[in-house]
Coordinates of C-alpha atoms and ligand atoms in Angstrom, one line a residue:
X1 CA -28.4 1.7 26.9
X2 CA -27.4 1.6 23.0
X3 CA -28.3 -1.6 20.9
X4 CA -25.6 -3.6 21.6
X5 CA -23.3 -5.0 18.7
X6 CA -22.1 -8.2 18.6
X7 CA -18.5 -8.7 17.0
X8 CA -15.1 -10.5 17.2
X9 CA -12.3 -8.1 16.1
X10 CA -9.2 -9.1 15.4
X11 CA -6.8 -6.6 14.8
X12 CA -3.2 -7.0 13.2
X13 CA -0.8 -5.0 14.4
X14 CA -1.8 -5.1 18.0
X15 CA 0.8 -3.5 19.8
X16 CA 1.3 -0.9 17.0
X17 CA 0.9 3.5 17.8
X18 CA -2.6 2.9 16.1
X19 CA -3.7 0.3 18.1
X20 CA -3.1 1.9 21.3
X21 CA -3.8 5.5 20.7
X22 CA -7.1 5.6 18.8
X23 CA -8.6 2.2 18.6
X24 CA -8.4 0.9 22.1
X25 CA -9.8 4.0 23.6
X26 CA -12.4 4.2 21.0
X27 CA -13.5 0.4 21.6
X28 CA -13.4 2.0 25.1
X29 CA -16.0 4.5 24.6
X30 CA -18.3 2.3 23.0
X31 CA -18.3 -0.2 25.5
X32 CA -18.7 2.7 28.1
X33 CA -22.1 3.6 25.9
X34 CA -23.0 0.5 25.6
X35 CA -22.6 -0.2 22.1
X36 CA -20.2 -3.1 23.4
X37 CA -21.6 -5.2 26.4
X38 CA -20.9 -9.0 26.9
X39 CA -20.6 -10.2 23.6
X40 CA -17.5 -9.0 22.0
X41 CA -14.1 -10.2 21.7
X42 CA -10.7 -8.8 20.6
X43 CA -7.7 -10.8 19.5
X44 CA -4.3 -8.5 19.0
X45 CA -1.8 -10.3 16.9
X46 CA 1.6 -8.7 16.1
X47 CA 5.1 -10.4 16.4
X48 CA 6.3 -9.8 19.9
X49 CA 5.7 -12.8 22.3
X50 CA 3.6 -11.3 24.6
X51 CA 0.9 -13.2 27.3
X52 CA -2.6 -12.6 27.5
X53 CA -2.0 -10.7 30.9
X54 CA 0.6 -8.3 29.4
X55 CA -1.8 -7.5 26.1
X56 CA -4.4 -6.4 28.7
X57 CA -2.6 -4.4 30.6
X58 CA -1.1 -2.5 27.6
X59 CA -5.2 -2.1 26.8
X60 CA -5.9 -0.8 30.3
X61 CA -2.7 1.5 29.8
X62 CA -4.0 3.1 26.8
X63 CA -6.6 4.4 28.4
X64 CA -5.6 6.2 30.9
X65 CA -5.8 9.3 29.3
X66 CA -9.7 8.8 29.2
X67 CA -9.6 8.6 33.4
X68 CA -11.3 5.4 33.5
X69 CA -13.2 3.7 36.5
X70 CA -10.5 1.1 36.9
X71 CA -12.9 -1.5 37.7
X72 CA -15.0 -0.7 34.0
X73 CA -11.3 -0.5 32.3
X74 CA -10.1 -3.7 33.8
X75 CA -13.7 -5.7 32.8
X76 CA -13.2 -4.1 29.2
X77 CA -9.3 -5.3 29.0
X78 CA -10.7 -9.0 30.4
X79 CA -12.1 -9.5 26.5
X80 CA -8.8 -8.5 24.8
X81 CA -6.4 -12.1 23.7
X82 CA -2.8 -11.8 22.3
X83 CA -1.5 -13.9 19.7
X84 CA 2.3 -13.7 18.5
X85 CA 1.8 -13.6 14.7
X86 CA 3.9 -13.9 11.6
X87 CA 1.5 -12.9 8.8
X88 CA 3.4 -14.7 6.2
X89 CA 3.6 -17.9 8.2
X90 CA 0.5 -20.5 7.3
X91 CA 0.7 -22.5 10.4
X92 CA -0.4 -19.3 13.1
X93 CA -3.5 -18.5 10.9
X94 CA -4.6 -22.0 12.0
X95 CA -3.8 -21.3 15.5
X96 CA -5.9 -17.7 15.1
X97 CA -8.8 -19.8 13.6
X98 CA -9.0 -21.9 16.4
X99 CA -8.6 -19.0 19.2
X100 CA -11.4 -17.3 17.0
X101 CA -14.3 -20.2 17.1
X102 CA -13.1 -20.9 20.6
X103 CA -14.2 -16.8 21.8
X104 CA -16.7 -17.0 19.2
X105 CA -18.6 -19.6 21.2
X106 CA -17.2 -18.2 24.8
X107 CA -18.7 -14.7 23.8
X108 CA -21.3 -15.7 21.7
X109 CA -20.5 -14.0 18.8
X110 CA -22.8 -15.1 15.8
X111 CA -19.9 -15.3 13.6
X112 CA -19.2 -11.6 13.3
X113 CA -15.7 -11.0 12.6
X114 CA -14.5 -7.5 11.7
X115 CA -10.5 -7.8 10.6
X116 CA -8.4 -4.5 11.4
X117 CA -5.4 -4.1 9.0
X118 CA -3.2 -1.4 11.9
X119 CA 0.1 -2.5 10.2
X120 CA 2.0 -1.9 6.8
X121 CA 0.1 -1.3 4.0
X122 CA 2.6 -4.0 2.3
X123 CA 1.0 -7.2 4.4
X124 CA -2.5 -6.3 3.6
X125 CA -2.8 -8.6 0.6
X126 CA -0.7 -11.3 2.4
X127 CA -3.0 -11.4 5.4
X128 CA -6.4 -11.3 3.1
X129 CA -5.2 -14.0 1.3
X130 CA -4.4 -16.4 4.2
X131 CA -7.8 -15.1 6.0
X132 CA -9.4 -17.2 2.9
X133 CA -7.1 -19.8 2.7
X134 CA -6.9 -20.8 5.8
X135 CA -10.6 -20.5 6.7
X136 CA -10.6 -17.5 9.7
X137 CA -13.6 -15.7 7.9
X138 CA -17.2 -17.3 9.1
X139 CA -19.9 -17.2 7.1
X140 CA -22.5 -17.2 9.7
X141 CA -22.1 -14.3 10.4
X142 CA -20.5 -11.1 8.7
X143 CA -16.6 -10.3 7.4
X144 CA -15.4 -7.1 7.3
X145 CA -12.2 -5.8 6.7
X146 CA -11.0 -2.4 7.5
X147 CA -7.9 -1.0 5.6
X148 CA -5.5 2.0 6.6
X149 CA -4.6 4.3 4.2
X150 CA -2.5 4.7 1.9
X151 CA -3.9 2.7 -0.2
X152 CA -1.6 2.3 -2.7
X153 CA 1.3 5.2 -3.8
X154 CA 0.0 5.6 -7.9
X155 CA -3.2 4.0 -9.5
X156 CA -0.8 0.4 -10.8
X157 CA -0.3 0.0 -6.5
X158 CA -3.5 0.4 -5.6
X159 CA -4.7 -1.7 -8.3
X160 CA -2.2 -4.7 -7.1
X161 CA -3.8 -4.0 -3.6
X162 CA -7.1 -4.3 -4.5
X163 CA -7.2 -7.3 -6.3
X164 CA -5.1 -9.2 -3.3
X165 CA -8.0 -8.1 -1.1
X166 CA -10.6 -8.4 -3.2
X167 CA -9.5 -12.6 -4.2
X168 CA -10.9 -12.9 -0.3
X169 CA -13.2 -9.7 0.2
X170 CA -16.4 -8.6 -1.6
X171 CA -16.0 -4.9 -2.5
X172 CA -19.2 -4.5 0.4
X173 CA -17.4 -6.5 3.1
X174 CA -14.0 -3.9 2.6
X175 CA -14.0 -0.8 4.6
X176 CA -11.4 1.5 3.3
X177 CA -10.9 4.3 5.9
X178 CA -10.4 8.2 5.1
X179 CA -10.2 9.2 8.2
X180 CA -10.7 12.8 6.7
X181 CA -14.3 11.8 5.6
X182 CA -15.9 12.0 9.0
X183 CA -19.7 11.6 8.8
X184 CA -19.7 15.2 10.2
X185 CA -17.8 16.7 6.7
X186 CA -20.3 14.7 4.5
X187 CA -23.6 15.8 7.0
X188 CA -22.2 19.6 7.1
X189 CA -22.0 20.4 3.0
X190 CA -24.5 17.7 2.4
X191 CA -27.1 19.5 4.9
X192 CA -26.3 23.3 3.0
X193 CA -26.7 21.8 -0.1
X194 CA -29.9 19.8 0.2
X195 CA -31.2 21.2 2.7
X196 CA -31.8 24.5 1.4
X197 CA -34.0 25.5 -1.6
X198 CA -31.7 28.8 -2.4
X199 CA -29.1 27.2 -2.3
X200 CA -29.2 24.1 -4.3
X201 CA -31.2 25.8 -6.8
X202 CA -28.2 27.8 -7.7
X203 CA -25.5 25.2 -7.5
X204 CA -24.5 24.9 -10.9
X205 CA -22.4 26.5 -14.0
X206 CA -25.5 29.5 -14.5
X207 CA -24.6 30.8 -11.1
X208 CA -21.5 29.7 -9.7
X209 CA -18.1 31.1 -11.5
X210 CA -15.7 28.9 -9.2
X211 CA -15.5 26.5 -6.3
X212 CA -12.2 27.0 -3.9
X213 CA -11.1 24.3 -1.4
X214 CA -8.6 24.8 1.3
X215 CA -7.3 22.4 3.6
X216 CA -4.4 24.0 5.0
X217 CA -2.2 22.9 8.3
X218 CA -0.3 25.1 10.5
X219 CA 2.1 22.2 11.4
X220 CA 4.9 20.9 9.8
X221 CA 5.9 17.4 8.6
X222 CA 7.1 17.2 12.4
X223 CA 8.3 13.4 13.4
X224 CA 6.2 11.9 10.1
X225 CA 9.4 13.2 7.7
X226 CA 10.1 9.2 6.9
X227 CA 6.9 8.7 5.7
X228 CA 6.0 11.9 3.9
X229 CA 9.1 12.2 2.2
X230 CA 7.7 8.8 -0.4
X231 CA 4.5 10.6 0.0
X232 CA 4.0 14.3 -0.3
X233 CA 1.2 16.6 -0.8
X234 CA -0.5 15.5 -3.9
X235 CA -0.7 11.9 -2.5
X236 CA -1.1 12.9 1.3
X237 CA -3.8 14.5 0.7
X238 CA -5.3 15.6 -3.0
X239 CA -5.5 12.1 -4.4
X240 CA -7.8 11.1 -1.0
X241 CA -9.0 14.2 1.2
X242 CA -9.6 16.8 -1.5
X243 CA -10.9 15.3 -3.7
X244 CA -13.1 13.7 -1.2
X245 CA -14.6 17.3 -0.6
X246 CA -14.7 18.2 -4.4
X247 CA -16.7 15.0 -4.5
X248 CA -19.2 15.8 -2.0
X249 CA -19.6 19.3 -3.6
X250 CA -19.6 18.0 -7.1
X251 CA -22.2 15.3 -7.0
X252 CA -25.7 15.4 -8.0
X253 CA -28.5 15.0 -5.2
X254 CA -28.6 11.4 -3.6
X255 CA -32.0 9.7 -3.7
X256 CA -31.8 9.7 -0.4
X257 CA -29.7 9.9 2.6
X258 CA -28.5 6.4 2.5
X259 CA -25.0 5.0 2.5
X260 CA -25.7 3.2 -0.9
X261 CA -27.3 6.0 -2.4
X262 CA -24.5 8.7 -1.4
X263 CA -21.7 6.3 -3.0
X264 CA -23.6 5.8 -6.4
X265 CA -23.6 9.5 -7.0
X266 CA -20.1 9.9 -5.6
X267 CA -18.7 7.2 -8.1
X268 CA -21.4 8.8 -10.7
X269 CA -19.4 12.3 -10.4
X270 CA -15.7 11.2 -10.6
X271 CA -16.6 9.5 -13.8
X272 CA -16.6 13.1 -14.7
X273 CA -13.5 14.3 -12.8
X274 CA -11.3 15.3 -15.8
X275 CA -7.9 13.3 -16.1
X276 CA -5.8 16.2 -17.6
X277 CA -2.8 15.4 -20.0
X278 CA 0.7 15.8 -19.2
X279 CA 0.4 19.3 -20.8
X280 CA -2.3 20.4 -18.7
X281 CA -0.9 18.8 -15.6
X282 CA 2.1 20.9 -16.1
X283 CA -0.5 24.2 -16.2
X284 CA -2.8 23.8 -13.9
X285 CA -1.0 22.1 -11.0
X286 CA 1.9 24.3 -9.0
X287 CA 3.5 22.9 -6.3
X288 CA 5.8 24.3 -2.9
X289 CA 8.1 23.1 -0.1
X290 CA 8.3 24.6 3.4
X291 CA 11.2 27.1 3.9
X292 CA 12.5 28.4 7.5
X293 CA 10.8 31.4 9.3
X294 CA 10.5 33.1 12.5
X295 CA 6.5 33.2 13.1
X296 CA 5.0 34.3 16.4
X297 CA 8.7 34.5 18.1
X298 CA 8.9 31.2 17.2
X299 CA 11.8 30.1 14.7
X300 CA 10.6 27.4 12.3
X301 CA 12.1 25.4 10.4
X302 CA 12.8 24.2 6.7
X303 CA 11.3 20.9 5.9
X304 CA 14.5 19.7 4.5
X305 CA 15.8 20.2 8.1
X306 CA 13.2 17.4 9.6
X307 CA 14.2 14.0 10.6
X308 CA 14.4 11.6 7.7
X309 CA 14.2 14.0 5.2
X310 CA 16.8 14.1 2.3
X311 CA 18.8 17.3 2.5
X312 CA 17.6 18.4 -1.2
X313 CA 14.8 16.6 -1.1
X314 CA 12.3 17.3 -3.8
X315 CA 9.3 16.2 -1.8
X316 CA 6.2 18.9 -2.0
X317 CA 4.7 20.0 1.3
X318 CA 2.2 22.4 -0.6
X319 CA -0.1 21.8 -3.8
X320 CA -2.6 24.0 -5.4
X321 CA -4.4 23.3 -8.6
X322 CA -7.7 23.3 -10.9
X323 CA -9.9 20.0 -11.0
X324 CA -12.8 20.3 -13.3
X325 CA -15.6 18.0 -14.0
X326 CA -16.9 17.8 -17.3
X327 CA -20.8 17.3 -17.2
X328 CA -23.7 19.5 -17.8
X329 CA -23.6 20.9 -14.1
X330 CA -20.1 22.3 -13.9
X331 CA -18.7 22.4 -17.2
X332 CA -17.0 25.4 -16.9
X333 CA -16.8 26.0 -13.6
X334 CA -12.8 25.4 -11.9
X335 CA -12.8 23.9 -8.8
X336 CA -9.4 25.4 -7.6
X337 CA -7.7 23.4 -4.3
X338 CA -5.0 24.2 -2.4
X339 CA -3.3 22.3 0.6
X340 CA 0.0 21.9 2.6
X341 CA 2.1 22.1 5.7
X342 CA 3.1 25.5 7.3
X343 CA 1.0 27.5 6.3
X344 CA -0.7 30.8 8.4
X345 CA -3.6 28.6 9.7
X346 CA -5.0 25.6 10.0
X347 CA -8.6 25.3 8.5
X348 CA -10.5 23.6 6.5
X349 CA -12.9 25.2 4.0
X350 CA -14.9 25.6 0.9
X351 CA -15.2 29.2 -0.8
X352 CA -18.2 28.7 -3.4
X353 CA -17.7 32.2 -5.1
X354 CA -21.3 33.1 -7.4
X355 CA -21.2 34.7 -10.9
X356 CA -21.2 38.8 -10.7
X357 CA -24.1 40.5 -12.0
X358 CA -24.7 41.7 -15.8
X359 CA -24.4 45.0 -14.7
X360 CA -23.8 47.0 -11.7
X361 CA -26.2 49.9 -11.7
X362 CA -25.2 51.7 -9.0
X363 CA -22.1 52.9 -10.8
X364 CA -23.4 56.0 -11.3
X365 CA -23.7 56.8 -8.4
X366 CA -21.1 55.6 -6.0
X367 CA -18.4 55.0 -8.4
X368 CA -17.8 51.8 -7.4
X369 CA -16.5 49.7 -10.1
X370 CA -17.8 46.1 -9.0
X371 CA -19.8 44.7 -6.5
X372 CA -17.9 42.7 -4.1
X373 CA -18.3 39.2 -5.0
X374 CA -21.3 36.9 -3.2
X375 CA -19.7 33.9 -1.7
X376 CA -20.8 30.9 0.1
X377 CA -18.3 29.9 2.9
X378 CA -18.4 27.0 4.4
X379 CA -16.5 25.7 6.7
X380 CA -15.4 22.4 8.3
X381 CA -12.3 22.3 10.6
X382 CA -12.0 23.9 13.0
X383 CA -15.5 25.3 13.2
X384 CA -18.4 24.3 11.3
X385 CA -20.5 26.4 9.6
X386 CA -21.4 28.6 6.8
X387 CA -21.1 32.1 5.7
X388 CA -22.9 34.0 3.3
X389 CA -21.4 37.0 1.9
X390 CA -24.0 39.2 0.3
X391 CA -24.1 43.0 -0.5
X392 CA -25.8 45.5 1.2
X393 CA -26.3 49.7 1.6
X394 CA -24.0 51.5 3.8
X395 CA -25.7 53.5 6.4
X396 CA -25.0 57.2 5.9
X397 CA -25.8 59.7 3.1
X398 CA -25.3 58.9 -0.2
X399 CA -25.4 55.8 -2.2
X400 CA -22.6 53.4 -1.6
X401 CA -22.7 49.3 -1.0
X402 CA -20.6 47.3 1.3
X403 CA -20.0 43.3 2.0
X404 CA -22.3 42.5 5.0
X405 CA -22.3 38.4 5.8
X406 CA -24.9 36.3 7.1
X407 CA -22.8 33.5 9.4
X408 CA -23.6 30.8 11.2
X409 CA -20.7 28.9 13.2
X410 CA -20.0 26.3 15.9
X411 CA -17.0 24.8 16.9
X412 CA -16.8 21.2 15.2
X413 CA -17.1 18.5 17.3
X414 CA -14.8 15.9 16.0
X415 CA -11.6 17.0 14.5
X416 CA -10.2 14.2 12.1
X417 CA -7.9 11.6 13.4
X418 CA -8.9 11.2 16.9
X419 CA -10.5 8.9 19.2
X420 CA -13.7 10.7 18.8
X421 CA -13.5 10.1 15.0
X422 CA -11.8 6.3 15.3
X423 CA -15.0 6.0 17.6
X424 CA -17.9 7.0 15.1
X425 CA -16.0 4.9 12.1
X426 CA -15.6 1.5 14.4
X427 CA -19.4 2.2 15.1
X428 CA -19.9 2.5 11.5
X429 CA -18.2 -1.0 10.6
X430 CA -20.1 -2.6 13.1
X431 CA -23.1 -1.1 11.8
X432 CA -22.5 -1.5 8.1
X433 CA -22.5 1.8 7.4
X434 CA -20.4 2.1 4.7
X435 CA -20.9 6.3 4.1
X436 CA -17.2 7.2 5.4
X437 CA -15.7 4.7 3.4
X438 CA -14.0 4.8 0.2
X439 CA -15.0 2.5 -2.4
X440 CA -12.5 1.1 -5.3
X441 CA -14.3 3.3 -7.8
X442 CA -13.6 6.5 -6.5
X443 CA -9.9 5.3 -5.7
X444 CA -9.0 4.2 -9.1
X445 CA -10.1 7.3 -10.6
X446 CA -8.8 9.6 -8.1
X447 CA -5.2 7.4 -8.9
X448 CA -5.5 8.2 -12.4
X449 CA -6.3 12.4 -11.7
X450 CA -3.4 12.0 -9.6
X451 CA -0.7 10.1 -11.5
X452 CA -0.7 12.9 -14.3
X453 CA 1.0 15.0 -11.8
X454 CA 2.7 12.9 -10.6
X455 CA 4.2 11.7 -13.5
X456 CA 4.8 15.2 -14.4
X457 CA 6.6 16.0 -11.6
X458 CA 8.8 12.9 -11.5
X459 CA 9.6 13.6 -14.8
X460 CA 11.0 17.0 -14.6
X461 CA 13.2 19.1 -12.4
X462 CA 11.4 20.6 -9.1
X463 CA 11.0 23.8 -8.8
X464 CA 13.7 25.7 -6.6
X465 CA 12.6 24.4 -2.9
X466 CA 12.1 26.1 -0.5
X467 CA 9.8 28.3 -2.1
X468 CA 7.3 29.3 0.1
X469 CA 7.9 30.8 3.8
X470 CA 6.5 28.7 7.0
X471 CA 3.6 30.7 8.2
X472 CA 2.8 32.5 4.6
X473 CA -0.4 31.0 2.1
X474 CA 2.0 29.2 0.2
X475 CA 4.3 30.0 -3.2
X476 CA 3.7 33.2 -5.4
X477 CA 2.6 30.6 -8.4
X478 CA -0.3 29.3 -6.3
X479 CA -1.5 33.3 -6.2
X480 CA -0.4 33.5 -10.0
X481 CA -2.3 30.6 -10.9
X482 CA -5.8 32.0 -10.1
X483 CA -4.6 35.5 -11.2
X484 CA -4.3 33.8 -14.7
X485 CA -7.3 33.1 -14.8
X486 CA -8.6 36.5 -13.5
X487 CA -9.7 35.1 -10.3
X488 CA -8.3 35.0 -6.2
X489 CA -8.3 33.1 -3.5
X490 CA -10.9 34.2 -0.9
X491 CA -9.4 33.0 2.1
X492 CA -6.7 34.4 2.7
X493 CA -5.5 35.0 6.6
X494 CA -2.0 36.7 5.9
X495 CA -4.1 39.4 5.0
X496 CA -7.2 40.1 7.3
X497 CA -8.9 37.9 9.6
X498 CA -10.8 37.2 6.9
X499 CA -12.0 33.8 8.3
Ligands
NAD501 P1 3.3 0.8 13.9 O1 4.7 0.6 13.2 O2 3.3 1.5 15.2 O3 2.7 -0.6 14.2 C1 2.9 -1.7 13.3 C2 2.3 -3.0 13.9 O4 2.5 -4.1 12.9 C3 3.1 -3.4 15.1 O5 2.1 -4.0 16.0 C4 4.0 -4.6 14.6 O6 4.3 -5.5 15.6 C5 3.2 -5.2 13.5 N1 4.0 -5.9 12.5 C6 4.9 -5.4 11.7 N2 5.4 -6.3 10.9 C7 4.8 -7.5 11.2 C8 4.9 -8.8 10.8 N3 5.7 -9.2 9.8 N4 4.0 -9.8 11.3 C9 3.2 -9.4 12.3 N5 3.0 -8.1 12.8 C10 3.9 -7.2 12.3 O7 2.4 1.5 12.8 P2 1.0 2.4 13.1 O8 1.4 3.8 13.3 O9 0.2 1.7 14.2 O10 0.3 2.3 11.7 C11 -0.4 1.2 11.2 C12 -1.2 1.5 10.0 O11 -2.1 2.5 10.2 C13 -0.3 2.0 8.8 O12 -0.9 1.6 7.6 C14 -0.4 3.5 8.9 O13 -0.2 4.2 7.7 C15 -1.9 3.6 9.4 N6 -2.2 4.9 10.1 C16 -1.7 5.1 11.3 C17 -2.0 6.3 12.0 C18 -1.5 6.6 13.4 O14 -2.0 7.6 14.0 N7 -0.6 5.8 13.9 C19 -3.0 7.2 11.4 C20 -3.5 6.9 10.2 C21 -3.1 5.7 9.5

């Protein structure tokens, strides 16, 4: 049996899609390990008028696609309470006070109360605020409050956000979830970077000539169209995921492996993150938009087609760029990223491609104009793993070299956004483990990278969309960006399996 935690959730938004797909079968799974026993409690709150029975059933529901023993499901279900909740209205923050110390001393709980924001990002500051006012946090034990994303659409949003939440919250009592930023993604660079001599000993500007990140999806914008249309790309995904990974990859070795320790270099390295100007937002940045194709017999197609999306809408499904941070370890060195919707495959990965030689001395004799490149692949979704692409002699007479890589791969075990991943961050909160969690720091500077482009964007007309076909890498500019610059990108699956 696990150490068992001891915690009161209350989660707003209760009968929301979150609620019932990931968090209710990943309370589930805990309490089937044993993280949850006898002393926990959940109160749901959302607006319908629902009875204790009918909440519990919907819990039981939701998790039938984990085949539970009825008898364990219906035991779990017996700790979930309902309450019909207005978040704007005073009075039902009393009644959830008084529901709270009432289970608190039914379940025992110590005090610990873990608040679960699963509703519209608008209500956040609402509900923080009347958590305070109206006295539902406890200081005998702990208060933490978990926050969906997005947090905030530009760096002004955010910054409204954060200080509502933070006139009730300590920064260190605030979980802000990137669900993208599973421990496994930070473990899986952080172990090939630290964990190997070779390797981090060459990590820098001297050795590396540039650092490519892909994060591309097979899938369109498919039901999510009402959302992504006030999102798209560059928010969806740069301002939080990528530049997550760059993150990892850009910051300088932790003291040690510790939650505390990871964040401090993290913030330490986006201080560095160069906020370009207008001018080189307009340079560096390219972005694309879905057009129909037929791919695998299968016609696909445009976004603008998709439910809820504007018929010219101007919304980007694809974004590639160049970040660069400007300290002594990577001045120099682009870091160039690349995501969005359609394209040939979905994968996440990081092509780390070294600095040629001085000199290629075996010209002379096999002709061949350049060594291939040596790169460091690794890879996160949907395998984990690394590759190591060095050169080597091909067999046969003569002189000639050919690419021979060292790999090392395994299917990953958690793919973002499921109950498997819901699971490990819920075990985090109750821990305190703050790793996969965003702090305000790297947000607010991640909002400023982001708005220049943004604001670029906004500013001026977009390019002609569609401009990219589904199933293809993305638009020609993405290609011409890094040709520019005398460079390509590695992973490329339209062409080989080059995976
Ligand atoms: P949803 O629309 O399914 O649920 C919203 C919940 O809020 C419902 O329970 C509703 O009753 C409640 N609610 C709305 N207005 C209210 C009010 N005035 N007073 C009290 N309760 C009110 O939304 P969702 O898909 O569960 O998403 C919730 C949050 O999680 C959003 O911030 C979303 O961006 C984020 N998120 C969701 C998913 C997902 O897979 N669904 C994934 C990542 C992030």
């Amino acid at each position: 049996m696990q150490d068992e935690k001891v915690a009161l959730f209350i989660i707003f938004g209760g009968s929301g899609d979150l609620a019932r797909r990931k968090l209710y079968p990943s309370l589930f799974r805990l309490y089937q390990k044993g993280y949850l026993q006898k002393h926990f409690a959940v109160i749901g709150t959302a607006r319908r008028p629902w009875s204790n029975d009918y909440y519990q059933q919907i819990v039981f529901d939701s998790l039938a696609s984990l085949n539970p023993d009825a008898e364990q499901a219906k035991e779990f279900a017996s700790h979930f309470y309902y309450q019909s909740h207005d978040v704007t209205n005073t009075e039902h923050y009393v009644v959830l006070r008084e529901l709270a110390q009432k289970l608190d001393t039914q379940y025992q709980l110590a005090g610990n109360r873990i608040f679960y924001m699963a509703m519209s990002p608008r209500f956040f500051g609402t509900i923080a605020g009347h958590l305070k006012s109206e006295d539902v946090l406890d200081d005998r034990g702990f208060n933490r409050l978990v926050i969906e994303k997005p947090f905030g659409h530009d760096f002004a949003s955010a910054q409204v956000l954060n200080e509502d939440i933070r006139a009730s919250f300590a920064e260190n009592q605030i979980y802000r979830i990137d669900h993208y930023l599973g421990k496994e993604m930070v473990q899986n660079i952080s172990a090939i970077r630290f964990g190997n001599n070779i390797i981090e000993s060459l990590w820098n500007n001297r050795y590396i000539d540039n650092i490519q990140i892909t994060l591309s999806e097979a899938l369109g914008v498919e039901e999510r169209g009402g959302y992504y249309e006030n999102s798209g790309a560059l928010r969806d995904m740069v301002q939080n995921h990528i530049s997550q990974i760059a993150t990892l990859l850009a910051m300088e070795p932790p003291v040690s492996f510790d939650a505390a320790d990871i964040r401090s270099e993290k913030i330490k390295v986006l201080r560095s993150l160069h906020i370009g100007t207008p001018e080189e937002a307009r340079q560096d940045f390219v972005r694309g938009q879905y057009g129909a194709a037929t791919v695998a017999g299968e016609a696909l197609d445009n976004y603008r087609d998709a439910a809820q999306v504007a018929p010219e809408s101007k919304t980007e499904t694809f974004v590639a760029g160049k970040m660069t941070f400007e300290n002594y370890r990577w001045a120099g060195v682009p870091f160039y990223i690349r995501t969005g919707k359609r394209l040939a495959k979905k994968a996440t990965r990081v092509d780390v491609v070294f600095k040629q030689l001085p000199m290629n001395i075996f010209q002379s004799v096999n002709k061949q104009d350049n060594l291939a490149e040596n790169v460091l692949t690794i890879y996160i979704e949907p395998t984990e793993g690394f590759t190591l692409q060095l050169n080597a002699k091909r067999v046969g007479q003569g002189f000639a070299t050919r690419p021979a890589a060292l790999t090392f791969r395994h299917s990953s075990e958690a793919a973002t956004n499921t109950p498997e991943a819901y699971e490990r961050l819920l075990l985090d909160i109750l821990n305190g483990d703050s790793t996969n969690f965003t702090h305000w720091d790297e947000l607010a500077q991640t909002w400023r990278f982001a708005d220049v482009i943004e604001k670029v964007w906004a500013s001026e007309p977009a390019p002609d969309f569609p401009n990219y076909l589904s199933g293809s890498m993305g638009p020609a500019c993405a290609d011409e960006l890094l040709a520019r610059d005398g460079r390509h990108w590695v992973y490329d699956p339209t062409q080989t399996d080059c995976e």
